[in-house]
Amino acid sequence: MTDLPEPLTPEDCDMRNIPMPAELIRALAADAGIDPEWAIQFAIENGMSIGGLN
């Protein structure tokens, strides 16, 4: 049998420290009918890492 990689663990899937792109938040909010700038402010206030803010 071939060498298989180790199975994923919950720690491998932890996305808490990976910033979500600001443009993705804006797009998802707009699609849901939510003000995109409000959604970004809400995410920041609730501790979400956001990437790409200028």
PDB file of N, H, CA, C and O in Angstrom:
ATOM      1  N   MET A   1       0.845  -1.180   0.000  1.00  0.00           N
ATOM      2  CA  MET A   1       0.000   0.000   0.000  1.00  0.00           C
ATOM      3  C   MET A   1       0.895   1.249   0.000  1.00  0.00           C
ATOM      4  O   MET A   1       2.022   1.209   0.492  1.00  0.00           O
ATOM      5  N   THR A   2       0.398   2.325  -0.539  1.00  0.00           N
ATOM      6  H   THR A   2      -0.518   2.358  -0.939  1.00  0.00           H
ATOM      7  CA  THR A   2       1.184   3.559  -0.605  1.00  0.00           C
ATOM      8  C   THR A   2       1.178   4.278   0.731  1.00  0.00           C
ATOM      9  O   THR A   2       0.352   4.005   1.602  1.00  0.00           O
ATOM     10  N   ASP A   3       2.119   5.205   0.875  1.00  0.00           N
ATOM     11  H   ASP A   3       2.790   5.428   0.168  1.00  0.00           H
ATOM     12  CA  ASP A   3       2.162   6.017   2.093  1.00  0.00           C
ATOM     13  C   ASP A   3       1.051   7.046   2.048  1.00  0.00           C
ATOM     14  O   ASP A   3       1.033   7.919   1.180  1.00  0.00           O
ATOM     15  N   LEU A   4       0.149   6.943   2.963  1.00  0.00           N
ATOM     16  H   LEU A   4       0.163   6.234   3.668  1.00  0.00           H
ATOM     17  CA  LEU A   4      -0.978   7.873   3.033  1.00  0.00           C
ATOM     18  C   LEU A   4      -0.696   8.944   4.073  1.00  0.00           C
ATOM     19  O   LEU A   4      -0.035   8.667   5.074  1.00  0.00           O
ATOM     20  N   PRO A   5      -1.183  10.165   3.860  1.00  0.00           N
ATOM     21  CA  PRO A   5      -0.991  11.208   4.883  1.00  0.00           C
ATOM     22  C   PRO A   5      -1.814  10.897   6.126  1.00  0.00           C
ATOM     23  O   PRO A   5      -2.788  10.146   6.080  1.00  0.00           O
ATOM     24  N   GLU A   6      -1.403  11.482   7.209  1.00  0.00           N
ATOM     25  H   GLU A   6      -0.612  12.092   7.246  1.00  0.00           H
ATOM     26  CA  GLU A   6      -2.161  11.327   8.461  1.00  0.00           C
ATOM     27  C   GLU A   6      -3.546  11.940   8.279  1.00  0.00           C
ATOM     28  O   GLU A   6      -3.690  12.919   7.546  1.00  0.00           O
ATOM     29  N   PRO A   7      -4.563  11.388   8.928  1.00  0.00           N
ATOM     30  CA  PRO A   7      -5.902  11.988   8.825  1.00  0.00           C
ATOM     31  C   PRO A   7      -5.940  13.384   9.451  1.00  0.00           C
ATOM     32  O   PRO A   7      -5.155  13.698  10.346  1.00  0.00           O
ATOM     33  N   LEU A   8      -6.855  14.204   8.970  1.00  0.00           N
ATOM     34  H   LEU A   8      -7.492  13.948   8.243  1.00  0.00           H
ATOM     35  CA  LEU A   8      -7.013  15.551   9.519  1.00  0.00           C
ATOM     36  C   LEU A   8      -7.559  15.491  10.934  1.00  0.00           C
ATOM     37  O   LEU A   8      -8.362  14.621  11.271  1.00  0.00           O
ATOM     38  N   THR A   9      -7.120  16.410  11.739  1.00  0.00           N
ATOM     39  H   THR A   9      -6.468  17.117  11.466  1.00  0.00           H
ATOM     40  CA  THR A   9      -7.634  16.546  13.096  1.00  0.00           C
ATOM     41  C   THR A   9      -8.419  17.854  13.180  1.00  0.00           C
ATOM     42  O   THR A   9      -8.299  18.684  12.279  1.00  0.00           O
ATOM     43  N   PRO A  10      -9.208  18.066  14.212  1.00  0.00           N
ATOM     44  CA  PRO A  10      -9.916  19.349  14.348  1.00  0.00           C
ATOM     45  C   PRO A  10      -8.960  20.537  14.352  1.00  0.00           C
ATOM     46  O   PRO A  10      -9.309  21.614  13.871  1.00  0.00           O
ATOM     47  N   GLU A  11      -7.759  20.348  14.892  1.00  0.00           N
ATOM     48  H   GLU A  11      -7.475  19.472  15.283  1.00  0.00           H
ATOM     49  CA  GLU A  11      -6.787  21.440  14.920  1.00  0.00           C
ATOM     50  C   GLU A  11      -6.336  21.813  13.506  1.00  0.00           C
ATOM     51  O   GLU A  11      -6.031  22.975  13.239  1.00  0.00           O
ATOM     52  N   ASP A  12      -6.294  20.833  12.602  1.00  0.00           N
ATOM     53  H   ASP A  12      -6.543  19.889  12.818  1.00  0.00           H
ATOM     54  CA  ASP A  12      -5.925  21.107  11.215  1.00  0.00           C
ATOM     55  C   ASP A  12      -6.959  21.985  10.512  1.00  0.00           C
ATOM     56  O   ASP A  12      -6.629  22.698   9.564  1.00  0.00           O
ATOM     57  N   CYS A  13      -8.190  21.936  10.970  1.00  0.00           N
ATOM     58  H   CYS A  13      -8.458  21.357  11.740  1.00  0.00           H
ATOM     59  CA  CYS A  13      -9.286  22.663  10.329  1.00  0.00           C
ATOM     60  C   CYS A  13      -9.619  23.973  11.039  1.00  0.00           C
ATOM     61  O   CYS A  13     -10.583  24.646  10.673  1.00  0.00           O
ATOM     62  N   ASP A  14      -8.837  24.337  12.041  1.00  0.00           N
ATOM     63  H   ASP A  14      -8.054  23.790  12.337  1.00  0.00           H
ATOM     64  CA  ASP A  14      -9.097  25.558  12.810  1.00  0.00           C
ATOM     65  C   ASP A  14      -8.843  26.788  11.940  1.00  0.00           C
ATOM     66  O   ASP A  14      -7.717  27.019  11.501  1.00  0.00           O
ATOM     67  N   MET A  15      -9.887  27.573  11.693  1.00  0.00           N
ATOM     68  H   MET A  15     -10.802  27.385  12.050  1.00  0.00           H
ATOM     69  CA  MET A  15      -9.791  28.744  10.821  1.00  0.00           C
ATOM     70  C   MET A  15      -9.816  30.049  11.615  1.00  0.00           C
ATOM     71  O   MET A  15      -9.913  31.123  11.022  1.00  0.00           O
ATOM     72  N   ARG A  16      -9.730  29.976  12.934  1.00  0.00           N
ATOM     73  H   ARG A  16      -9.651  29.103  13.415  1.00  0.00           H
ATOM     74  CA  ARG A  16      -9.870  31.181  13.750  1.00  0.00           C
ATOM     75  C   ARG A  16      -8.807  32.234  13.479  1.00  0.00           C
ATOM     76  O   ARG A  16      -9.106  33.426  13.545  1.00  0.00           O
ATOM     77  N   ASN A  17      -7.589  31.840  13.180  1.00  0.00           N
ATOM     78  H   ASN A  17      -7.346  30.871  13.126  1.00  0.00           H
ATOM     79  CA  ASN A  17      -6.512  32.811  13.010  1.00  0.00           C
ATOM     80  C   ASN A  17      -6.241  33.154  11.551  1.00  0.00           C
ATOM     81  O   ASN A  17      -5.250  33.817  11.242  1.00  0.00           O
ATOM     82  N   ILE A  18      -7.107  32.711  10.664  1.00  0.00           N
ATOM     83  H   ILE A  18      -7.912  32.173  10.915  1.00  0.00           H
ATOM     84  CA  ILE A  18      -6.956  33.012   9.245  1.00  0.00           C
ATOM     85  C   ILE A  18      -7.937  34.132   8.901  1.00  0.00           C
ATOM     86  O   ILE A  18      -9.148  33.955   9.036  1.00  0.00           O
ATOM     87  N   PRO A  19      -7.426  35.284   8.459  1.00  0.00           N
ATOM     88  CA  PRO A  19      -8.327  36.406   8.189  1.00  0.00           C
ATOM     89  C   PRO A  19      -9.244  36.153   6.996  1.00  0.00           C
ATOM     90  O   PRO A  19      -8.835  35.578   5.987  1.00  0.00           O
ATOM     91  N   MET A  20     -10.480  36.591   7.133  1.00  0.00           N
ATOM     92  H   MET A  20     -10.812  37.057   7.952  1.00  0.00           H
ATOM     93  CA  MET A  20     -11.430  36.511   6.027  1.00  0.00           C
ATOM     94  C   MET A  20     -11.264  37.766   5.173  1.00  0.00           C
ATOM     95  O   MET A  20     -11.233  38.871   5.715  1.00  0.00           O
ATOM     96  N   PRO A  21     -11.158  37.624   3.857  1.00  0.00           N
ATOM     97  CA  PRO A  21     -11.002  38.811   3.011  1.00  0.00           C
ATOM     98  C   PRO A  21     -12.194  39.761   3.137  1.00  0.00           C
ATOM     99  O   PRO A  21     -13.351  39.340   3.133  1.00  0.00           O
ATOM    100  N   ALA A  22     -11.882  41.037   3.249  1.00  0.00           N
ATOM    101  H   ALA A  22     -10.942  41.379   3.252  1.00  0.00           H
ATOM    102  CA  ALA A  22     -12.934  42.052   3.391  1.00  0.00           C
ATOM    103  C   ALA A  22     -13.891  42.016   2.210  1.00  0.00           C
ATOM    104  O   ALA A  22     -15.097  42.191   2.384  1.00  0.00           O
ATOM    105  N   GLU A  23     -13.368  41.791   1.014  1.00  0.00           N
ATOM    106  H   GLU A  23     -12.388  41.649   0.872  1.00  0.00           H
ATOM    107  CA  GLU A  23     -14.245  41.757  -0.166  1.00  0.00           C
ATOM    108  C   GLU A  23     -15.213  40.584  -0.108  1.00  0.00           C
ATOM    109  O   GLU A  23     -16.336  40.691  -0.600  1.00  0.00           O
ATOM    110  N   LEU A  24     -14.804  39.478   0.478  1.00  0.00           N
ATOM    111  H   LEU A  24     -13.892  39.391   0.877  1.00  0.00           H
ATOM    112  CA  LEU A  24     -15.715  38.343   0.626  1.00  0.00           C
ATOM    113  C   LEU A  24     -16.830  38.690   1.604  1.00  0.00           C
ATOM    114  O   LEU A  24     -17.991  38.362   1.362  1.00  0.00           O
ATOM    115  N   ILE A  25     -16.486  39.348   2.699  1.00  0.00           N
ATOM    116  H   ILE A  25     -15.543  39.614   2.896  1.00  0.00           H
ATOM    117  CA  ILE A  25     -17.514  39.768   3.661  1.00  0.00           C
ATOM    118  C   ILE A  25     -18.499  40.723   2.986  1.00  0.00           C
ATOM    119  O   ILE A  25     -19.712  40.588   3.140  1.00  0.00           O
ATOM    120  N   ARG A  26     -17.961  41.692   2.236  1.00  0.00           N
ATOM    121  H   ARG A  26     -16.975  41.802   2.111  1.00  0.00           H
ATOM    122  CA  ARG A  26     -18.837  42.650   1.535  1.00  0.00           C
ATOM    123  C   ARG A  26     -19.778  41.938   0.558  1.00  0.00           C
ATOM    124  O   ARG A  26     -20.969  42.243   0.499  1.00  0.00           O
ATOM    125  N   ALA A  27     -19.230  40.987  -0.207  1.00  0.00           N
ATOM    126  H   ALA A  27     -18.263  40.739  -0.159  1.00  0.00           H
ATOM    127  CA  ALA A  27     -20.041  40.267  -1.194  1.00  0.00           C
ATOM    128  C   ALA A  27     -21.122  39.421  -0.526  1.00  0.00           C
ATOM    129  O   ALA A  27     -22.273  39.414  -0.963  1.00  0.00           O
ATOM    130  N   LEU A  28     -20.746  38.709   0.534  1.00  0.00           N
ATOM    131  H   LEU A  28     -19.811  38.714   0.889  1.00  0.00           H
ATOM    132  CA  LEU A  28     -21.727  37.878   1.237  1.00  0.00           C
ATOM    133  C   LEU A  28     -22.816  38.726   1.879  1.00  0.00           C
ATOM    134  O   LEU A  28     -23.992  38.363   1.851  1.00  0.00           O
ATOM    135  N   ALA A  29     -22.422  39.857   2.459  1.00  0.00           N
ATOM    136  H   ALA A  29     -21.466  40.152   2.482  1.00  0.00           H
ATOM    137  CA  ALA A  29     -23.397  40.746   3.087  1.00  0.00           C
ATOM    138  C   ALA A  29     -24.349  41.328   2.047  1.00  0.00           C
ATOM    139  O   ALA A  29     -25.562  41.351   2.256  1.00  0.00           O
ATOM    140  N   ALA A  30     -23.803  41.796   0.934  1.00  0.00           N
ATOM    141  H   ALA A  30     -22.817  41.778   0.764  1.00  0.00           H
ATOM    142  CA  ALA A  30     -24.644  42.372  -0.117  1.00  0.00           C
ATOM    143  C   ALA A  30     -25.615  41.327  -0.652  1.00  0.00           C
ATOM    144  O   ALA A  30     -26.776  41.636  -0.917  1.00  0.00           O
ATOM    145  N   ASP A  31     -25.145  40.089  -0.811  1.00  0.00           N
ATOM    146  H   ASP A  31     -24.201  39.838  -0.595  1.00  0.00           H
ATOM    147  CA  ASP A  31     -26.008  39.014  -1.300  1.00  0.00           C
ATOM    148  C   ASP A  31     -27.136  38.715  -0.319  1.00  0.00           C
ATOM    149  O   ASP A  31     -28.231  38.321  -0.722  1.00  0.00           O
ATOM    150  N   ALA A  32     -26.863  38.905   0.970  1.00  0.00           N
ATOM    151  H   ALA A  32     -25.973  39.225   1.297  1.00  0.00           H
ATOM    152  CA  ALA A  32     -27.871  38.646   2.004  1.00  0.00           C
ATOM    153  C   ALA A  32     -28.746  39.875   2.281  1.00  0.00           C
ATOM    154  O   ALA A  32     -29.654  39.816   3.109  1.00  0.00           O
ATOM    155  N   GLY A  33     -28.473  40.987   1.587  1.00  0.00           N
ATOM    156  H   GLY A  33     -27.735  41.035   0.914  1.00  0.00           H
ATOM    157  CA  GLY A  33     -29.274  42.193   1.797  1.00  0.00           C
ATOM    158  C   GLY A  33     -28.868  42.984   3.028  1.00  0.00           C
ATOM    159  O   GLY A  33     -29.660  43.769   3.549  1.00  0.00           O
ATOM    160  N   ILE A  34     -27.648  42.788   3.497  1.00  0.00           N
ATOM    161  H   ILE A  34     -27.005  42.150   3.074  1.00  0.00           H
ATOM    162  CA  ILE A  34     -27.137  43.491   4.679  1.00  0.00           C
ATOM    163  C   ILE A  34     -26.142  44.545   4.197  1.00  0.00           C
ATOM    164  O   ILE A  34     -25.405  44.313   3.239  1.00  0.00           O
ATOM    165  N   ASP A  35     -26.121  45.695   4.855  1.00  0.00           N
ATOM    166  H   ASP A  35     -26.720  45.884   5.633  1.00  0.00           H
ATOM    167  CA  ASP A  35     -25.160  46.733   4.523  1.00  0.00           C
ATOM    168  C   ASP A  35     -23.749  46.175   4.703  1.00  0.00           C
ATOM    169  O   ASP A  35     -23.389  45.774   5.809  1.00  0.00           O
ATOM    170  N   PRO A  36     -22.936  46.141   3.630  1.00  0.00           N
ATOM    171  CA  PRO A  36     -21.602  45.546   3.723  1.00  0.00           C
ATOM    172  C   PRO A  36     -20.689  46.218   4.749  1.00  0.00           C
ATOM    173  O   PRO A  36     -19.925  45.533   5.430  1.00  0.00           O
ATOM    174  N   GLU A  37     -20.754  47.522   4.869  1.00  0.00           N
ATOM    175  H   GLU A  37     -21.374  48.078   4.316  1.00  0.00           H
ATOM    176  CA  GLU A  37     -19.888  48.202   5.841  1.00  0.00           C
ATOM    177  C   GLU A  37     -20.310  47.871   7.267  1.00  0.00           C
ATOM    178  O   GLU A  37     -19.465  47.749   8.154  1.00  0.00           O
ATOM    179  N   TRP A  38     -21.607  47.726   7.486  1.00  0.00           N
ATOM    180  H   TRP A  38     -22.293  47.825   6.765  1.00  0.00           H
ATOM    181  CA  TRP A  38     -22.087  47.313   8.809  1.00  0.00           C
ATOM    182  C   TRP A  38     -21.587  45.905   9.120  1.00  0.00           C
ATOM    183  O   TRP A  38     -21.185  45.628  10.250  1.00  0.00           O
ATOM    184  N   ALA A  39     -21.609  45.019   8.133  1.00  0.00           N
ATOM    185  H   ALA A  39     -21.936  45.244   7.216  1.00  0.00           H
ATOM    186  CA  ALA A  39     -21.166  43.639   8.350  1.00  0.00           C
ATOM    187  C   ALA A  39     -19.686  43.594   8.725  1.00  0.00           C
ATOM    188  O   ALA A  39     -19.289  42.815   9.592  1.00  0.00           O
ATOM    189  N   ILE A  40     -18.874  44.423   8.078  1.00  0.00           N
ATOM    190  H   ILE A  40     -19.196  45.055   7.374  1.00  0.00           H
ATOM    191  CA  ILE A  40     -17.449  44.452   8.413  1.00  0.00           C
ATOM    192  C   ILE A  40     -17.248  44.996   9.816  1.00  0.00           C
ATOM    193  O   ILE A  40     -16.454  44.451  10.583  1.00  0.00           O
ATOM    194  N   GLN A  41     -17.950  46.058  10.162  1.00  0.00           N
ATOM    195  H   GLN A  41     -18.595  46.501   9.539  1.00  0.00           H
ATOM    196  CA  GLN A  41     -17.829  46.622  11.511  1.00  0.00           C
ATOM    197  C   GLN A  41     -18.277  45.605  12.562  1.00  0.00           C
ATOM    198  O   GLN A  41     -17.645  45.474  13.611  1.00  0.00           O
ATOM    199  N   PHE A  42     -19.359  44.889  12.283  1.00  0.00           N
ATOM    200  H   PHE A  42     -19.872  44.995  11.431  1.00  0.00           H
ATOM    201  CA  PHE A  42     -19.856  43.860  13.192  1.00  0.00           C
ATOM    202  C   PHE A  42     -18.801  42.770  13.390  1.00  0.00           C
ATOM    203  O   PHE A  42     -18.565  42.323  14.512  1.00  0.00           O
ATOM    204  N   ALA A  43     -18.165  42.342  12.285  1.00  0.00           N
ATOM    205  H   ALA A  43     -18.356  42.705  11.373  1.00  0.00           H
ATOM    206  CA  ALA A  43     -17.143  41.305  12.365  1.00  0.00           C
ATOM    207  C   ALA A  43     -15.954  41.773  13.203  1.00  0.00           C
ATOM    208  O   ALA A  43     -15.436  41.021  14.029  1.00  0.00           O
ATOM    209  N   ILE A  44     -15.524  43.024  12.985  1.00  0.00           N
ATOM    210  H   ILE A  44     -15.945  43.634  12.314  1.00  0.00           H
ATOM    211  CA  ILE A  44     -14.394  43.564  13.746  1.00  0.00           C
ATOM    212  C   ILE A  44     -14.735  43.627  15.230  1.00  0.00           C
ATOM    213  O   ILE A  44     -13.930  43.236  16.075  1.00  0.00           O
ATOM    214  N   GLU A  45     -15.929  44.118  15.543  1.00  0.00           N
ATOM    215  H   GLU A  45     -16.583  44.435  14.857  1.00  0.00           H
ATOM    216  CA  GLU A  45     -16.338  44.245  16.947  1.00  0.00           C
ATOM    217  C   GLU A  45     -16.445  42.897  17.642  1.00  0.00           C
ATOM    218  O   GLU A  45     -16.331  42.812  18.865  1.00  0.00           O
ATOM    219  N   ASN A  46     -16.664  41.838  16.857  1.00  0.00           N
ATOM    220  H   ASN A  46     -16.757  41.906  15.864  1.00  0.00           H
ATOM    221  CA  ASN A  46     -16.808  40.505  17.443  1.00  0.00           C
ATOM    222  C   ASN A  46     -15.541  39.662  17.317  1.00  0.00           C
ATOM    223  O   ASN A  46     -15.579  38.444  17.492  1.00  0.00           O
ATOM    224  N   GLY A  47     -14.408  40.323  17.011  1.00  0.00           N
ATOM    225  H   GLY A  47     -14.377  41.312  16.869  1.00  0.00           H
ATOM    226  CA  GLY A  47     -13.119  39.662  17.064  1.00  0.00           C
ATOM    227  C   GLY A  47     -12.717  38.852  15.839  1.00  0.00           C
ATOM    228  O   GLY A  47     -11.750  38.093  15.907  1.00  0.00           O
ATOM    229  N   MET A  48     -13.421  38.988  14.731  1.00  0.00           N
ATOM    230  H   MET A  48     -14.206  39.605  14.676  1.00  0.00           H
ATOM    231  CA  MET A  48     -13.049  38.255  13.536  1.00  0.00           C
ATOM    232  C   MET A  48     -11.834  38.900  12.882  1.00  0.00           C
ATOM    233  O   MET A  48     -11.759  40.124  12.781  1.00  0.00           O
ATOM    234  N   SER A  49     -10.891  38.090  12.441  1.00  0.00           N
ATOM    235  H   SER A  49     -10.951  37.095  12.524  1.00  0.00           H
ATOM    236  CA  SER A  49      -9.744  38.600  11.702  1.00  0.00           C
ATOM    237  C   SER A  49     -10.188  38.949  10.284  1.00  0.00           C
ATOM    238  O   SER A  49     -10.826  38.141   9.609  1.00  0.00           O
ATOM    239  N   ILE A  50      -9.849  40.143   9.844  1.00  0.00           N
ATOM    240  H   ILE A  50      -9.331  40.800  10.393  1.00  0.00           H
ATOM    241  CA  ILE A  50     -10.252  40.587   8.511  1.00  0.00           C
ATOM    242  C   ILE A  50      -9.000  40.992   7.743  1.00  0.00           C
ATOM    243  O   ILE A  50      -8.169  41.743   8.253  1.00  0.00           O
ATOM    244  N   GLY A  51      -8.871  40.504   6.543  1.00  0.00           N
ATOM    245  H   GLY A  51      -9.546  39.894   6.129  1.00  0.00           H
ATOM    246  CA  GLY A  51      -7.733  40.853   5.705  1.00  0.00           C
ATOM    247  C   GLY A  51      -8.151  41.778   4.582  1.00  0.00           C
ATOM    248  O   GLY A  51      -9.299  41.757   4.138  1.00  0.00           O
ATOM    249  N   GLY A  52      -7.214  42.589   4.128  1.00  0.00           N
ATOM    250  H   GLY A  52      -6.281  42.606   4.489  1.00  0.00           H
ATOM    251  CA  GLY A  52      -7.449  43.438   2.968  1.00  0.00           C
ATOM    252  C   GLY A  52      -8.129  44.742   3.243  1.00  0.00           C
ATOM    253  O   GLY A  52      -8.591  45.395   2.308  1.00  0.00           O
ATOM    254  N   LEU A  53      -8.214  45.158   4.497  1.00  0.00           N
ATOM    255  H   LEU A  53      -7.838  44.627   5.257  1.00  0.00           H
ATOM    256  CA  LEU A  53      -8.813  46.472   4.783  1.00  0.00           C
ATOM    257  C   LEU A  53      -7.785  47.554   4.526  1.00  0.00           C
ATOM    258  O   LEU A  53      -6.653  47.475   5.002  1.00  0.00           O
ATOM    259  N   ASN A  54      -8.182  48.554   3.779  1.00  0.00           N
ATOM    260  H   ASN A  54      -9.102  48.618   3.392  1.00  0.00           H
ATOM    261  CA  ASN A  54      -7.263  49.671   3.488  1.00  0.00           C
ATOM    262  C   ASN A  54      -7.692  50.903   4.238  1.00  0.00           C
ATOM    263  O   ASN A  54      -7.050  51.947   4.127  1.00  0.00           O
TER     264      ASN A  54
END
